[in-house]
């Protein structure tokens, strides 16, 4: 079953399209990552799907149900980008109140268990006005999962958390996926997205410019081969000749004292490069052929 | 809806402003019940019985909008301002949120006024359900006006100010359009709840209809509001 399906979903603010005719299908059980620079439309897209803002045009369905639909809201969990809390409520009171709104009132023990899963059990009975930013974030995640939803939206779930808490949240996300939940997350932490997400979409100006698994994204970018060569310092007399030759052989040339990085159109050109170093009387110690990282793909796509 | 209403009710019932409101209502009941007042002592028994219960209605007529707005002007827009509304709109329908808020505020006022009327009823040994219904219909209208403002204006500071202005202007304007013979403004009496309160029949039900229109309008606006 499809967890999310959008057709030409659009959101306009005045005459400016923030989300511009987005078609997307997310299958059940995926951890789907949305990437994009600030203002790319990620949060607006999630806000539309979760009912925080209304779409200008287009349609969408969640868990196979055409939306907006009040009943399907009980089956989704949302951690909005800006999580504000009721200052007079404790963490447990928050979870009890919000779970009752989802039609699955949680008992005290269930609340404590969920708080434990986000490493917040020690502050279960503290008023939220005393919470730090990180604790607010964790309670934001806890309220999103308290009613055991099938589809969970997490808008930057780990931003502002310490390293230990980030690991706890990562573990929680992986466990939820193992239990068959679908998770949609946005993040500015590319390592996190690369590690957790089964599929990734890169958004730019309200549109998805690239989408796929990490392997699919890499395969697309492997049209050029990135080669990193560790070598001895190039003799001064040979430097100009070598660099001129490298510039004609590939692109994105980066030259340091003992390292050279170059993007080649074909793998067979690697041998030519090595011969050029040899010709210029420069020993090569190591040559690495690297696939593009998510960071490189992201920067390239979102430029 | 029920959970939102329950929270709204308890947040109203807990606050110090609410304690003051309840105290005022009970004090009014007490002093209108007390037969030692010069004004009351000069009335016939029947008139005195009426004045006991009418005291609360007159109070709500003159100051109801002010007090309702003072207590509930920010019931929706504070959630929007502080963005806690996002927890609600992602869980339940917007109509459910609005009606939940209305339900909570309405039950609070029902409890306060029922208590005050009961106190009066015990002393004079007569429970005037008609006057109670009239008073409740007026309060219902005032609650819906307050909720409409809270949906229309997203900043709680502005609704507080607007609540005070309308709280003072509503009875003055309402009573003016009800009793004026000026044909240019006279027609406005039909949308004023005060017009329907001067009649001793079921006309007060029209006030509930007006309240329903206000709440529907608030619902329409809230559905389009970005949170």
PDB file of N, CA, C and O in Angstrom, chain B residues 136-173:
ATOM      1  N   UNK B 136     -28.575  32.439  29.110  1.00  0.00           N
ATOM      2  CA  UNK B 136     -27.664  31.488  28.461  1.00  0.00           C
ATOM      3  C   UNK B 136     -27.589  31.744  26.958  1.00  0.00           C
ATOM      4  O   UNK B 136     -26.527  31.637  26.347  1.00  0.00           O
ATOM      5  N   UNK B 137     -28.725  32.098  26.347  1.00  0.00           N
ATOM      6  CA  UNK B 137     -28.713  32.361  24.902  1.00  0.00           C
ATOM      7  C   UNK B 137     -27.840  33.578  24.602  1.00  0.00           C
ATOM      8  O   UNK B 137     -27.089  33.589  23.632  1.00  0.00           O
ATOM      9  N   UNK B 138     -27.932  34.588  25.482  1.00  0.00           N
ATOM     10  CA  UNK B 138     -27.106  35.782  25.284  1.00  0.00           C
ATOM     11  C   UNK B 138     -25.621  35.449  25.443  1.00  0.00           C
ATOM     12  O   UNK B 138     -24.780  35.862  24.633  1.00  0.00           O
ATOM     13  N   UNK B 139     -25.302  34.681  26.472  1.00  0.00           N
ATOM     14  CA  UNK B 139     -23.901  34.291  26.703  1.00  0.00           C
ATOM     15  C   UNK B 139     -23.392  33.440  25.536  1.00  0.00           C
ATOM     16  O   UNK B 139     -22.251  33.607  25.095  1.00  0.00           O
ATOM     17  N   UNK B 140     -24.246  32.564  25.025  1.00  0.00           N
ATOM     18  CA  UNK B 140     -23.857  31.726  23.875  1.00  0.00           C
ATOM     19  C   UNK B 140     -23.474  32.611  22.693  1.00  0.00           C
ATOM     20  O   UNK B 140     -22.442  32.396  22.045  1.00  0.00           O
ATOM     21  N   UNK B 141     -24.284  33.639  22.458  1.00  0.00           N
ATOM     22  CA  UNK B 141     -23.982  34.577  21.368  1.00  0.00           C
ATOM     23  C   UNK B 141     -22.643  35.276  21.630  1.00  0.00           C
ATOM     24  O   UNK B 141     -21.807  35.400  20.731  1.00  0.00           O
ATOM     25  N   UNK B 142     -22.464  35.717  22.861  1.00  0.00           N
ATOM     26  CA  UNK B 142     -21.235  36.446  23.202  1.00  0.00           C
ATOM     27  C   UNK B 142     -19.990  35.549  23.058  1.00  0.00           C
ATOM     28  O   UNK B 142     -18.933  36.003  22.621  1.00  0.00           O
ATOM     29  N   UNK B 143     -20.140  34.283  23.392  1.00  0.00           N
ATOM     30  CA  UNK B 143     -19.011  33.341  23.239  1.00  0.00           C
ATOM     31  C   UNK B 143     -18.652  33.196  21.763  1.00  0.00           C
ATOM     32  O   UNK B 143     -17.480  33.228  21.386  1.00  0.00           O
ATOM     33  N   UNK B 144     -19.665  33.074  20.909  1.00  0.00           N
ATOM     34  CA  UNK B 144     -19.381  32.867  19.481  1.00  0.00           C
ATOM     35  C   UNK B 144     -18.746  34.115  18.859  1.00  0.00           C
ATOM     36  O   UNK B 144     -17.867  34.005  18.005  1.00  0.00           O
ATOM     37  N   UNK B 145     -19.182  35.300  19.319  1.00  0.00           N
ATOM     38  CA  UNK B 145     -18.563  36.549  18.821  1.00  0.00           C
ATOM     39  C   UNK B 145     -17.085  36.561  19.225  1.00  0.00           C
ATOM     40  O   UNK B 145     -16.204  36.881  18.418  1.00  0.00           O
ATOM     41  N   UNK B 146     -16.815  36.190  20.458  1.00  0.00           N
ATOM     42  CA  UNK B 146     -15.435  36.170  20.960  1.00  0.00           C
ATOM     43  C   UNK B 146     -14.587  35.170  20.169  1.00  0.00           C
ATOM     44  O   UNK B 146     -13.441  35.468  19.803  1.00  0.00           O
ATOM     45  N   UNK B 147     -15.145  34.013  19.886  1.00  0.00           N
ATOM     46  CA  UNK B 147     -14.405  32.993  19.117  1.00  0.00           C
ATOM     47  C   UNK B 147     -14.160  33.472  17.685  1.00  0.00           C
ATOM     48  O   UNK B 147     -13.088  33.228  17.124  1.00  0.00           O
ATOM     49  N   UNK B 148     -15.153  34.170  17.131  1.00  0.00           N
ATOM     50  CA  UNK B 148     -14.994  34.694  15.771  1.00  0.00           C
ATOM     51  C   UNK B 148     -13.818  35.679  15.721  1.00  0.00           C
ATOM     52  O   UNK B 148     -12.978  35.612  14.823  1.00  0.00           O
ATOM     53  N   UNK B 149     -13.738  36.554  16.710  1.00  0.00           N
ATOM     54  CA  UNK B 149     -12.612  37.502  16.775  1.00  0.00           C
ATOM     55  C   UNK B 149     -11.290  36.757  16.937  1.00  0.00           C
ATOM     56  O   UNK B 149     -10.281  37.124  16.354  1.00  0.00           O
ATOM     57  N   UNK B 150     -11.326  35.711  17.744  1.00  0.00           N
ATOM     58  CA  UNK B 150     -10.106  34.956  18.019  1.00  0.00           C
ATOM     59  C   UNK B 150      -9.591  34.227  16.774  1.00  0.00           C
ATOM     60  O   UNK B 150      -8.396  33.983  16.637  1.00  0.00           O
ATOM     61  N   UNK B 151     -10.516  33.889  15.876  1.00  0.00           N
ATOM     62  CA  UNK B 151     -10.115  33.244  14.613  1.00  0.00           C
ATOM     63  C   UNK B 151      -9.672  34.293  13.596  1.00  0.00           C
ATOM     64  O   UNK B 151      -8.703  34.103  12.868  1.00  0.00           O
ATOM     65  N   UNK B 152     -10.393  35.438  13.604  1.00  0.00           N
ATOM     66  CA  UNK B 152     -10.097  36.495  12.628  1.00  0.00           C
ATOM     67  C   UNK B 152      -8.754  37.169  12.885  1.00  0.00           C
ATOM     68  O   UNK B 152      -8.007  37.443  11.953  1.00  0.00           O
ATOM     69  N   UNK B 153      -8.467  37.419  14.145  1.00  0.00           N
ATOM     70  CA  UNK B 153      -7.258  38.183  14.488  1.00  0.00           C
ATOM     71  C   UNK B 153      -6.269  37.252  15.179  1.00  0.00           C
ATOM     72  O   UNK B 153      -6.589  36.663  16.222  1.00  0.00           O
ATOM     73  N   UNK B 154      -5.074  37.140  14.607  1.00  0.00           N
ATOM     74  CA  UNK B 154      -4.148  36.109  15.110  1.00  0.00           C
ATOM     75  C   UNK B 154      -3.311  36.572  16.307  1.00  0.00           C
ATOM     76  O   UNK B 154      -2.679  35.748  16.949  1.00  0.00           O
ATOM     77  N   UNK B 155      -3.307  37.876  16.582  1.00  0.00           N
ATOM     78  CA  UNK B 155      -2.492  38.343  17.716  1.00  0.00           C
ATOM     79  C   UNK B 155      -3.347  38.518  18.964  1.00  0.00           C
ATOM     80  O   UNK B 155      -4.280  39.330  18.976  1.00  0.00           O
ATOM     81  N   UNK B 156      -3.034  37.786  20.045  1.00  0.00           N
ATOM     82  CA  UNK B 156      -3.850  37.861  21.264  1.00  0.00           C
ATOM     83  C   UNK B 156      -3.958  39.278  21.848  1.00  0.00           C
ATOM     84  O   UNK B 156      -4.992  39.641  22.394  1.00  0.00           O
ATOM     85  N   UNK B 157      -2.906  40.064  21.694  1.00  0.00           N
ATOM     86  CA  UNK B 157      -2.933  41.442  22.222  1.00  0.00           C
ATOM     87  C   UNK B 157      -4.023  42.261  21.560  1.00  0.00           C
ATOM     88  O   UNK B 157      -4.716  43.052  22.229  1.00  0.00           O
ATOM     89  N   UNK B 158      -4.200  42.070  20.277  1.00  0.00           N
ATOM     90  CA  UNK B 158      -5.217  42.825  19.542  1.00  0.00           C
ATOM     91  C   UNK B 158      -6.634  42.394  19.939  1.00  0.00           C
ATOM     92  O   UNK B 158      -7.534  43.218  20.035  1.00  0.00           O
ATOM     93  N   UNK B 159      -6.814  41.092  20.157  1.00  0.00           N
ATOM     94  CA  UNK B 159      -8.166  40.633  20.516  1.00  0.00           C
ATOM     95  C   UNK B 159      -8.532  41.079  21.935  1.00  0.00           C
ATOM     96  O   UNK B 159      -9.702  41.283  22.231  1.00  0.00           O
ATOM     97  N   UNK B 160      -7.505  41.230  22.781  1.00  0.00           N
ATOM     98  CA  UNK B 160      -7.767  41.748  24.137  1.00  0.00           C
ATOM     99  C   UNK B 160      -8.317  43.170  24.021  1.00  0.00           C
ATOM    100  O   UNK B 160      -9.338  43.511  24.629  1.00  0.00           O
ATOM    101  N   UNK B 161      -7.637  43.970  23.196  1.00  0.00           N
ATOM    102  CA  UNK B 161      -8.048  45.363  22.997  1.00  0.00           C
ATOM    103  C   UNK B 161      -9.444  45.411  22.363  1.00  0.00           C
ATOM    104  O   UNK B 161     -10.328  46.130  22.828  1.00  0.00           O
ATOM    105  N   UNK B 162      -9.604  44.608  21.311  1.00  0.00           N
ATOM    106  CA  UNK B 162     -10.884  44.569  20.605  1.00  0.00           C
ATOM    107  C   UNK B 162     -12.002  44.071  21.527  1.00  0.00           C
ATOM    108  O   UNK B 162     -13.136  44.550  21.467  1.00  0.00           O
ATOM    109  N   UNK B 163     -11.648  43.137  22.409  1.00  0.00           N
ATOM    110  CA  UNK B 163     -12.608  42.595  23.369  1.00  0.00           C
ATOM    111  C   UNK B 163     -13.131  43.680  24.300  1.00  0.00           C
ATOM    112  O   UNK B 163     -14.340  43.746  24.597  1.00  0.00           O
ATOM    113  N   UNK B 164     -12.216  44.555  24.742  1.00  0.00           N
ATOM    114  CA  UNK B 164     -12.622  45.644  25.647  1.00  0.00           C
ATOM    115  C   UNK B 164     -13.515  46.637  24.891  1.00  0.00           C
ATOM    116  O   UNK B 164     -14.578  47.036  25.377  1.00  0.00           O
ATOM    117  N   UNK B 165     -13.067  46.992  23.672  1.00  0.00           N
ATOM    118  CA  UNK B 165     -13.832  47.978  22.882  1.00  0.00           C
ATOM    119  C   UNK B 165     -15.230  47.437  22.570  1.00  0.00           C
ATOM    120  O   UNK B 165     -16.238  48.114  22.815  1.00  0.00           O
ATOM    121  N   UNK B 166     -15.288  46.204  22.066  1.00  0.00           N
ATOM    122  CA  UNK B 166     -16.601  45.655  21.707  1.00  0.00           C
ATOM    123  C   UNK B 166     -17.434  45.369  22.957  1.00  0.00           C
ATOM    124  O   UNK B 166     -18.651  45.511  22.943  1.00  0.00           O
ATOM    125  N   UNK B 167     -16.752  44.994  24.038  1.00  0.00           N
ATOM    126  CA  UNK B 167     -17.452  44.730  25.294  1.00  0.00           C
ATOM    127  C   UNK B 167     -18.196  45.953  25.789  1.00  0.00           C
ATOM    128  O   UNK B 167     -19.282  45.857  26.362  1.00  0.00           O
ATOM    129  N   UNK B 168     -17.592  47.129  25.550  1.00  0.00           N
ATOM    130  CA  UNK B 168     -18.241  48.376  25.964  1.00  0.00           C
ATOM    131  C   UNK B 168     -19.226  48.866  24.901  1.00  0.00           C
ATOM    132  O   UNK B 168     -20.287  49.398  25.219  1.00  0.00           O
ATOM    133  N   UNK B 169     -18.855  48.655  23.634  1.00  0.00           N
ATOM    134  CA  UNK B 169     -19.685  49.200  22.544  1.00  0.00           C
ATOM    135  C   UNK B 169     -20.928  48.346  22.263  1.00  0.00           C
ATOM    136  O   UNK B 169     -21.974  48.888  21.904  1.00  0.00           O
ATOM    137  N   UNK B 170     -20.814  47.040  22.426  1.00  0.00           N
ATOM    138  CA  UNK B 170     -21.931  46.151  22.078  1.00  0.00           C
ATOM    139  C   UNK B 170     -23.230  46.488  22.811  1.00  0.00           C
ATOM    140  O   UNK B 170     -24.267  46.653  22.165  1.00  0.00           O
ATOM    141  N   UNK B 171     -23.195  46.602  24.154  1.00  0.00           N
ATOM    142  CA  UNK B 171     -24.476  46.907  24.823  1.00  0.00           C
ATOM    143  C   UNK B 171     -25.009  48.278  24.451  1.00  0.00           C
ATOM    144  O   UNK B 171     -26.223  48.445  24.265  1.00  0.00           O
ATOM    145  N   UNK B 172     -24.093  49.258  24.307  1.00  0.00           N
ATOM    146  CA  UNK B 172     -24.537  50.624  23.972  1.00  0.00           C
ATOM    147  C   UNK B 172     -25.195  50.610  22.583  1.00  0.00           C
ATOM    148  O   UNK B 172     -26.334  51.069  22.415  1.00  0.00           O
ATOM    149  N   UNK B 173     -24.464  50.064  21.613  1.00  0.00           N
ATOM    150  CA  UNK B 173     -24.990  50.034  20.238  1.00  0.00           C
ATOM    151  C   UNK B 173     -26.218  49.120  20.141  1.00  0.00           C
ATOM    152  O   UNK B 173     -27.204  49.468  19.475  1.00  0.00           O
TER     153      UNK B 173
END
